[in-house]
Short mmCIF file of N, CA, C and O in Angstrom, two decimals:
data_model
loop_
_atom_site.label_atom_id
_atom_site.label_comp_id
_atom_site.label_asym_id
_atom_site.label_seq_id
_atom_site.Cartn_x
_atom_site.Cartn_y
_atom_site.Cartn_z
N GLN A 176 -8.41 -3.51 -4.77
CA GLN A 176 -7.20 -3.42 -5.82
C GLN A 176 -6.55 -3.98 -4.89
O GLN A 176 -6.21 -3.00 -3.98
N ASN A 177 -5.67 -5.59 -4.86
CA ASN A 177 -4.34 -5.57 -4.45
C ASN A 177 -3.76 -5.24 -5.11
O ASN A 177 -3.28 -5.85 -7.09
N TYR A 178 -2.46 -4.93 -4.70
CA TYR A 178 -1.50 -4.21 -5.97
C TYR A 178 -0.35 -5.67 -5.67
O TYR A 178 -0.42 -6.51 -3.94
N SER A 179 0.12 -5.80 -7.17
CA SER A 179 1.92 -7.38 -5.94
C SER A 179 2.08 -6.55 -6.93
O SER A 179 2.90 -6.24 -7.41
N VAL A 180 4.09 -6.94 -5.98
CA VAL A 180 5.20 -6.49 -6.50
C VAL A 180 5.31 -8.08 -7.33
O VAL A 180 5.24 -9.12 -6.72
N PRO A 181 5.85 -7.03 -8.62
CA PRO A 181 6.60 -7.66 -9.74
C PRO A 181 6.84 -9.13 -9.29
O PRO A 181 7.75 -9.39 -8.66
N LYS A 182 6.29 -9.92 -10.09
CA LYS A 182 6.87 -11.69 -9.90
C LYS A 182 8.95 -11.77 -10.36
O LYS A 182 9.01 -10.61 -11.05
N VAL A 183 10.14 -11.84 -9.51
CA VAL A 183 11.16 -11.84 -9.62
C VAL A 183 11.82 -12.16 -11.72
O VAL A 183 11.60 -13.54 -11.38
N VAL A 184 11.79 -11.41 -12.14
CA VAL A 184 12.17 -11.90 -14.00
C VAL A 184 13.86 -11.38 -14.33
O VAL A 184 14.35 -10.30 -13.48
N ASP A 185 13.95 -12.14 -14.85
CA ASP A 185 15.42 -11.69 -14.84
C ASP A 185 15.46 -10.23 -16.21
O ASP A 185 15.10 -10.34 -17.46
N VAL A 186 15.32 -8.90 -15.56
CA VAL A 186 15.46 -8.63 -16.61
C VAL A 186 16.98 -7.51 -16.10
O VAL A 186 16.77 -6.11 -16.11
N GLY A 187 17.76 -7.61 -15.64
CA GLY A 187 19.01 -7.22 -15.61
C GLY A 187 19.07 -6.42 -13.93
O GLY A 187 20.20 -5.95 -13.56
N MET A 188 18.01 -7.29 -13.73
CA MET A 188 18.29 -6.52 -12.41
C MET A 188 19.07 -7.52 -11.23
O MET A 188 19.41 -8.73 -11.32
N GLU A 189 20.26 -6.95 -9.82
CA GLU A 189 20.98 -7.88 -9.81
C GLU A 189 20.88 -7.81 -8.13
O GLU A 189 19.70 -6.92 -7.58
N ASP A 190 21.06 -9.06 -7.35
CA ASP A 190 21.15 -8.41 -6.42
C ASP A 190 21.83 -7.18 -5.53
O ASP A 190 22.51 -6.68 -6.30
N VAL A 191 21.17 -7.07 -4.52
CA VAL A 191 22.01 -5.65 -3.50
C VAL A 191 22.11 -6.43 -1.96
O VAL A 191 21.61 -6.88 -1.19
N GLY A 192 22.95 -5.45 -1.81
CA GLY A 192 23.35 -5.32 -0.35
C GLY A 192 23.61 -3.81 0.26
O GLY A 192 23.38 -2.64 -0.52
N VAL A 193 22.45 -3.60 1.68
CA VAL A 193 22.41 -2.98 2.87
C VAL A 193 23.02 -3.60 3.77
O VAL A 193 22.80 -4.60 4.87
N ILE A 194 23.85 -2.61 3.93
CA ILE A 194 24.81 -2.03 5.00
C ILE A 194 23.78 -1.50 6.43
O ILE A 194 24.65 -0.43 6.26
N GLY A 195 23.86 -1.86 7.31
CA GLY A 195 23.42 -2.06 8.10
C GLY A 195 21.89 -1.48 8.44
O GLY A 195 21.61 -1.63 7.69
N ALA A 196 21.35 -2.25 9.82
CA ALA A 196 20.67 -2.90 9.56
C ALA A 196 19.86 -2.04 10.54
O ALA A 196 18.86 -2.17 11.68
N GLY A 197 19.35 -0.96 10.62
CA GLY A 197 18.77 0.29 11.67
C GLY A 197 18.00 0.99 11.03
O GLY A 197 16.90 0.13 9.76
N THR A 198 17.71 1.76 11.30
CA THR A 198 16.34 2.37 10.50
C THR A 198 15.89 2.86 8.98
O THR A 198 15.21 2.91 8.48
N MET A 199 17.43 3.45 8.94
CA MET A 199 17.99 3.88 7.33
C MET A 199 17.98 2.46 6.54
O MET A 199 16.97 2.58 5.76
N GLY A 200 19.00 1.33 7.11
CA GLY A 200 19.13 0.41 6.49
C GLY A 200 17.78 -0.64 5.64
O GLY A 200 17.55 -0.81 4.69
N THR A 201 17.11 -0.78 6.88
CA THR A 201 15.92 -1.42 7.16
C THR A 201 15.24 -0.99 6.10
O THR A 201 13.87 -1.76 5.05
N GLY A 202 14.69 0.50 5.78
CA GLY A 202 13.72 1.24 5.71
C GLY A 202 14.63 1.26 3.01
O GLY A 202 13.34 0.90 3.26
N ILE A 203 15.68 0.69 3.46
CA ILE A 203 15.99 0.88 2.36
C ILE A 203 16.08 -0.65 0.98
O ILE A 203 15.84 -0.70 0.86
N ALA A 204 15.39 -1.42 2.34
CA ALA A 204 15.68 -2.98 2.04
C ALA A 204 14.69 -2.82 1.97
O ALA A 204 14.26 -4.02 1.33
N ILE A 205 13.28 -2.33 2.58
CA ILE A 205 11.48 -2.78 2.17
C ILE A 205 12.13 -2.24 1.51
O ILE A 205 10.67 -3.05 -0.13
N SER A 206 12.57 -1.27 0.29
CA SER A 206 12.32 -0.17 -0.41
C SER A 206 12.59 -1.12 -2.01
O SER A 206 11.74 -1.37 -2.92
N PHE A 207 14.12 -1.70 -1.69
CA PHE A 207 14.39 -2.69 -2.59
C PHE A 207 13.70 -4.78 -3.31
O PHE A 207 13.27 -4.61 -4.05
N LEU A 208 13.34 -5.02 -1.63
CA LEU A 208 12.68 -5.70 -1.85
C LEU A 208 11.01 -5.56 -2.67
O LEU A 208 10.58 -6.90 -3.32
N ARG A 209 10.68 -4.49 -2.58
CA ARG A 209 8.59 -4.49 -2.63
C ARG A 209 8.97 -3.68 -3.86
O ARG A 209 7.90 -3.51 -5.39
N ALA A 210 10.05 -3.43 -5.39
CA ALA A 210 10.82 -2.54 -5.63
C ALA A 210 10.74 -3.90 -6.69
O ALA A 210 11.19 -4.74 -8.29
N GLY A 211 10.47 -5.50 -6.20
CA GLY A 211 11.19 -6.99 -7.18
C GLY A 211 13.02 -7.51 -7.45
O GLY A 211 12.07 -7.89 -8.06
N TYR A 212 13.93 -6.94 -6.51
CA TYR A 212 14.74 -7.10 -6.80
C TYR A 212 15.19 -8.79 -6.03
O TYR A 212 14.38 -9.11 -5.11
N PRO A 213 15.91 -9.50 -6.65
CA PRO A 213 16.11 -10.68 -6.78
C PRO A 213 15.72 -11.05 -5.66
O PRO A 213 15.52 -11.99 -4.26
N ARG A 214 17.17 -10.51 -4.27
CA ARG A 214 17.42 -10.94 -3.12
C ARG A 214 18.52 -9.71 -2.80
O ARG A 214 18.99 -8.97 -2.66
N VAL A 215 17.66 -9.56 -1.52
CA VAL A 215 18.88 -8.57 -0.96
C VAL A 215 19.04 -8.93 0.83
O VAL A 215 18.49 -9.15 1.85
N PHE A 216 20.94 -8.79 0.11
CA PHE A 216 21.25 -8.90 1.26
C PHE A 216 21.20 -8.22 2.52
O PHE A 216 21.34 -6.12 2.57
N LEU A 217 20.89 -7.82 3.70
CA LEU A 217 20.93 -6.83 5.34
C LEU A 217 21.76 -7.44 5.60
O LEU A 217 21.65 -8.30 6.46
N LEU A 218 22.99 -7.20 5.66
CA LEU A 218 24.30 -6.99 7.00
C LEU A 218 24.27 -5.31 8.15
O LEU A 218 24.05 -4.50 8.18
N ASP A 219 24.14 -6.53 9.06
CA ASP A 219 24.27 -5.96 10.48
C ASP A 219 25.85 -6.59 11.08
O ASP A 219 25.68 -7.61 11.54
N VAL A 220 27.03 -6.28 11.53
CA VAL A 220 27.42 -6.53 12.18
C VAL A 220 27.48 -7.47 14.01
O VAL A 220 27.82 -8.56 14.93
N ASN A 221 26.37 -6.49 14.17
CA ASN A 221 25.59 -6.15 15.48
C ASN A 221 24.66 -8.00 15.19
O ASN A 221 23.49 -7.40 14.68
N GLU A 222 24.38 -8.88 15.91
CA GLU A 222 23.01 -9.42 16.00
C GLU A 222 22.42 -9.15 16.53
O GLU A 222 21.34 -9.76 15.57
N LYS A 223 22.18 -9.06 17.77
CA LYS A 223 20.60 -8.10 18.03
C LYS A 223 20.08 -7.18 16.75
O LYS A 223 19.10 -7.39 16.83
N GLY A 224 21.19 -5.88 16.25
CA GLY A 224 21.46 -5.46 15.86
C GLY A 224 20.36 -5.78 14.10
O GLY A 224 19.53 -5.70 14.03
N LEU A 225 20.99 -6.70 13.50
CA LEU A 225 20.35 -8.23 12.96
C LEU A 225 19.01 -8.48 12.81
O LEU A 225 18.56 -8.71 12.05
N ALA A 226 18.56 -9.21 13.87
CA ALA A 226 17.76 -9.76 13.70
C ALA A 226 16.21 -8.53 14.14
O ALA A 226 15.26 -8.86 13.77
N ARG A 227 17.16 -7.64 14.78
CA ARG A 227 15.96 -6.35 15.09
C ARG A 227 15.21 -5.89 13.58
O ARG A 227 14.18 -5.47 13.57
N GLY A 228 16.04 -5.66 13.01
CA GLY A 228 16.32 -5.05 10.93
C GLY A 228 15.53 -5.71 11.29
O GLY A 228 14.50 -6.25 9.64
N THR A 229 15.82 -7.53 10.78
CA THR A 229 15.06 -8.39 9.67
C THR A 229 13.06 -8.37 10.71
O THR A 229 12.26 -8.38 9.62
N SER A 230 13.18 -8.33 11.78
CA SER A 230 11.47 -7.60 11.99
C SER A 230 11.53 -6.60 11.88
O SER A 230 10.26 -6.93 11.57
N ILE A 231 11.91 -5.91 11.91
CA ILE A 231 10.93 -5.09 10.77
C ILE A 231 10.43 -4.32 9.52
O ILE A 231 9.89 -4.45 9.49
N VAL A 232 11.83 -5.24 9.16
CA VAL A 232 11.71 -5.34 7.68
C VAL A 232 9.87 -6.73 7.05
O VAL A 232 9.84 -6.52 6.54
N THR A 233 10.57 -7.79 7.98
CA THR A 233 8.73 -8.76 8.29
C THR A 233 8.00 -8.38 8.47
O THR A 233 6.55 -8.66 7.96
N LYS A 234 7.92 -7.61 9.31
CA LYS A 234 6.20 -6.72 9.77
C LYS A 234 6.02 -5.32 9.22
O LYS A 234 4.60 -5.49 8.76
N ALA A 235 6.62 -5.16 8.27
CA ALA A 235 6.36 -4.76 6.88
C ALA A 235 6.12 -4.95 6.32
O ALA A 235 4.83 -4.59 5.44
N ILE A 236 6.74 -6.06 5.75
CA ILE A 236 5.89 -7.10 4.12
C ILE A 236 4.89 -7.60 4.49
O ILE A 236 3.49 -7.78 3.81
N GLN A 237 4.34 -7.99 5.66
CA GLN A 237 3.76 -8.63 6.98
C GLN A 237 1.96 -7.83 6.80
O GLN A 237 0.97 -7.32 6.72
N GLY A 238 2.50 -5.94 6.34
CA GLY A 238 1.48 -5.16 7.16
C GLY A 238 1.38 -4.63 5.76
O GLY A 238 0.28 -4.88 5.11
N ASP A 239 1.91 -4.59 4.43
CA ASP A 239 1.29 -4.92 2.82
C ASP A 239 0.28 -5.64 3.25
O ASP A 239 -1.07 -5.44 2.25
N VAL A 240 0.10 -7.22 3.45
CA VAL A 240 -0.91 -7.57 2.71
C VAL A 240 -1.92 -7.89 4.00
O VAL A 240 -2.92 -7.11 3.43
N ARG A 241 -1.78 -7.02 5.08
CA ARG A 241 -2.59 -6.42 6.25
C ARG A 241 -3.71 -5.75 5.22
O ARG A 241 -4.92 -5.81 5.45
N LYS A 242 -3.18 -4.72 4.80
CA LYS A 242 -3.65 -3.66 3.77
C LYS A 242 -3.90 -3.28 2.39
O LYS A 242 -4.36 -2.91 1.51
N LYS A 243 -3.57 -5.42 1.80
CA LYS A 243 -3.84 -4.81 0.92
C LYS A 243 -3.15 -4.77 -0.27
O LYS A 243 -3.58 -4.10 -1.12
N ARG A 244 -2.06 -4.60 0.07
CA ARG A 244 -1.11 -4.05 -0.73
C ARG A 244 -0.63 -5.50 -1.53
O ARG A 244 1.18 -4.88 -2.28
N MET A 245 -0.44 -6.20 -0.98
CA MET A 245 0.68 -6.79 -1.61
C MET A 245 -0.16 -8.79 -1.14
O MET A 245 -1.09 -8.85 -0.20
N LYS A 246 0.36 -9.11 -1.91
CA LYS A 246 -0.36 -10.37 -1.90
C LYS A 246 0.21 -11.29 -1.09
O LYS A 246 1.30 -11.35 -1.76
N PRO A 247 -0.89 -13.00 0.27
CA PRO A 247 0.04 -13.28 0.61
C PRO A 247 1.49 -13.84 0.37
O PRO A 247 2.53 -14.35 1.15
N ASP A 248 1.21 -14.65 -1.02
CA ASP A 248 2.33 -15.40 -1.26
C ASP A 248 3.67 -15.09 -1.95
O ASP A 248 4.73 -15.05 -1.78
N VAL A 249 3.16 -13.93 -2.11
CA VAL A 249 4.92 -12.46 -2.51
C VAL A 249 5.53 -12.51 -1.56
O VAL A 249 5.85 -12.19 -1.67
N ALA A 250 4.25 -12.38 -0.30
CA ALA A 250 5.01 -11.52 0.93
C ALA A 250 6.50 -12.77 1.65
O ALA A 250 6.86 -12.54 2.17
N GLN A 251 5.04 -13.75 1.43
CA GLN A 251 5.76 -15.16 1.92
C GLN A 251 7.18 -14.95 1.07
O GLN A 251 8.43 -15.48 1.52
N GLU A 252 7.80 -15.62 -0.12
CA GLU A 252 8.25 -15.38 -1.06
C GLU A 252 9.64 -14.53 -0.62
O GLU A 252 10.58 -14.92 -0.32
N ILE A 253 9.15 -13.24 -0.39
CA ILE A 253 9.81 -11.84 0.02
C ILE A 253 10.45 -12.47 1.07
O ILE A 253 11.99 -12.51 1.74
N ILE A 254 10.04 -12.74 2.30
CA ILE A 254 10.67 -12.96 4.12
C ILE A 254 11.48 -14.50 3.47
O ILE A 254 12.12 -14.47 4.15
N GLN A 255 10.70 -15.54 2.64
CA GLN A 255 11.96 -16.95 3.39
C GLN A 255 13.24 -16.56 2.31
O GLN A 255 13.36 -17.81 2.18
N LYS A 256 13.05 -16.12 0.83
CA LYS A 256 13.66 -16.59 -0.05
C LYS A 256 14.65 -15.04 -0.56
O LYS A 256 15.61 -15.14 -0.17
N ARG A 257 14.16 -13.66 -0.94
CA ARG A 257 14.34 -12.98 -0.70
C ARG A 257 14.77 -12.59 -0.23
O ARG A 257 16.67 -11.51 -0.67
N LEU A 258 15.14 -12.24 1.43
CA LEU A 258 15.31 -10.90 2.12
C LEU A 258 16.68 -12.07 2.49
O LEU A 258 16.01 -13.13 2.94
N ARG A 259 18.04 -11.54 2.95
CA ARG A 259 18.29 -12.65 2.79
C ARG A 259 19.38 -11.71 4.13
O ARG A 259 20.25 -11.29 4.15
N PRO A 260 19.00 -11.88 5.34
CA PRO A 260 19.70 -11.29 6.68
C PRO A 260 21.32 -11.65 6.62
O PRO A 260 21.55 -12.94 6.00
N THR A 261 22.60 -11.30 7.32
CA THR A 261 23.54 -11.44 7.16
C THR A 261 25.24 -10.97 8.21
O THR A 261 24.74 -9.61 8.05
N GLN A 262 25.81 -10.85 8.47
CA GLN A 262 26.78 -10.75 9.45
C GLN A 262 28.00 -10.80 9.14
O GLN A 262 29.18 -10.62 8.88
N SER A 263 28.33 -11.02 7.46
CA SER A 263 29.59 -11.77 7.10
C SER A 263 29.22 -10.88 5.04
O SER A 263 28.60 -10.85 4.64
N TYR A 264 30.97 -10.24 5.72
CA TYR A 264 30.83 -9.23 4.10
C TYR A 264 30.63 -10.14 2.74
O TYR A 264 30.33 -9.22 1.61
N ASP A 265 31.33 -11.50 3.32
CA ASP A 265 31.13 -12.00 2.10
C ASP A 265 30.41 -13.08 1.38
O ASP A 265 30.51 -12.41 0.42
N ASP A 266 28.87 -12.30 1.92
CA ASP A 266 27.63 -13.25 1.40
C ASP A 266 26.82 -11.47 0.09
O ASP A 266 26.00 -11.60 -0.48
N LEU A 267 28.30 -10.31 0.29
CA LEU A 267 27.45 -9.81 -0.49
C LEU A 267 28.46 -9.22 -1.54
O LEU A 267 28.49 -8.08 -2.79
N SER A 268 29.42 -10.95 -2.08
CA SER A 268 30.37 -10.41 -3.31
C SER A 268 29.00 -10.82 -4.75
O SER A 268 29.54 -10.51 -5.63
N SER A 269 27.79 -10.75 -4.43
CA SER A 269 26.93 -11.29 -5.74
C SER A 269 26.16 -10.35 -5.91
O SER A 269 25.20 -9.43 -7.42
N CYS A 270 26.47 -8.79 -5.48
CA CYS A 270 25.71 -7.71 -5.04
C CYS A 270 25.82 -6.79 -5.51
O CYS A 270 27.23 -6.52 -6.25
N GLY A 271 25.27 -6.44 -7.44
CA GLY A 271 25.43 -5.10 -8.15
C GLY A 271 25.09 -4.06 -7.49
O GLY A 271 26.02 -2.83 -7.39
N ILE A 272 24.60 -3.62 -6.53
CA ILE A 272 24.49 -2.43 -5.80
C ILE A 272 24.73 -3.16 -4.25
O ILE A 272 24.15 -3.85 -3.23
N VAL A 273 25.83 -2.23 -3.55
CA VAL A 273 25.80 -2.39 -2.05
C VAL A 273 25.71 -0.65 -1.66
O VAL A 273 26.18 0.51 -2.29
N ILE A 274 24.60 -0.20 -0.72
CA ILE A 274 24.32 0.48 0.02
C ILE A 274 24.95 0.55 1.27
O ILE A 274 24.62 -0.56 1.94
N GLU A 275 25.83 1.83 1.99
CA GLU A 275 25.95 1.97 3.24
C GLU A 275 25.20 2.64 4.18
O GLU A 275 24.93 3.61 3.44
N ALA A 276 24.16 2.39 5.13
CA ALA A 276 23.53 2.67 5.79
C ALA A 276 23.97 3.16 7.33
O ALA A 276 22.94 2.29 7.94
N VAL A 277 24.55 3.06 8.11
CA VAL A 277 24.91 2.90 9.44
C VAL A 277 25.48 4.01 9.59
O VAL A 277 25.91 5.08 8.86
#
């Protein structure tokens, strides 16, 4: 059976910011995305580090589809709309939760 991440609905969930796109930061971002948070901002001031972290998150979500843990349309929504890579702290202004994983 396929499980799917809950569709994003307004149940009081807020945007989340994760500072640091290394191993720990990407794992935290993946967890929030899988839990259905509306937007997860992954921040790293290093451009290469941010690209690497974004790639790790994308591959993890695509892996969920391959393992039939997530429906493809849900994964596409996560990757294209809910994951927000950034290098600007200003982008975290909408976040109700910010986690530092540096």
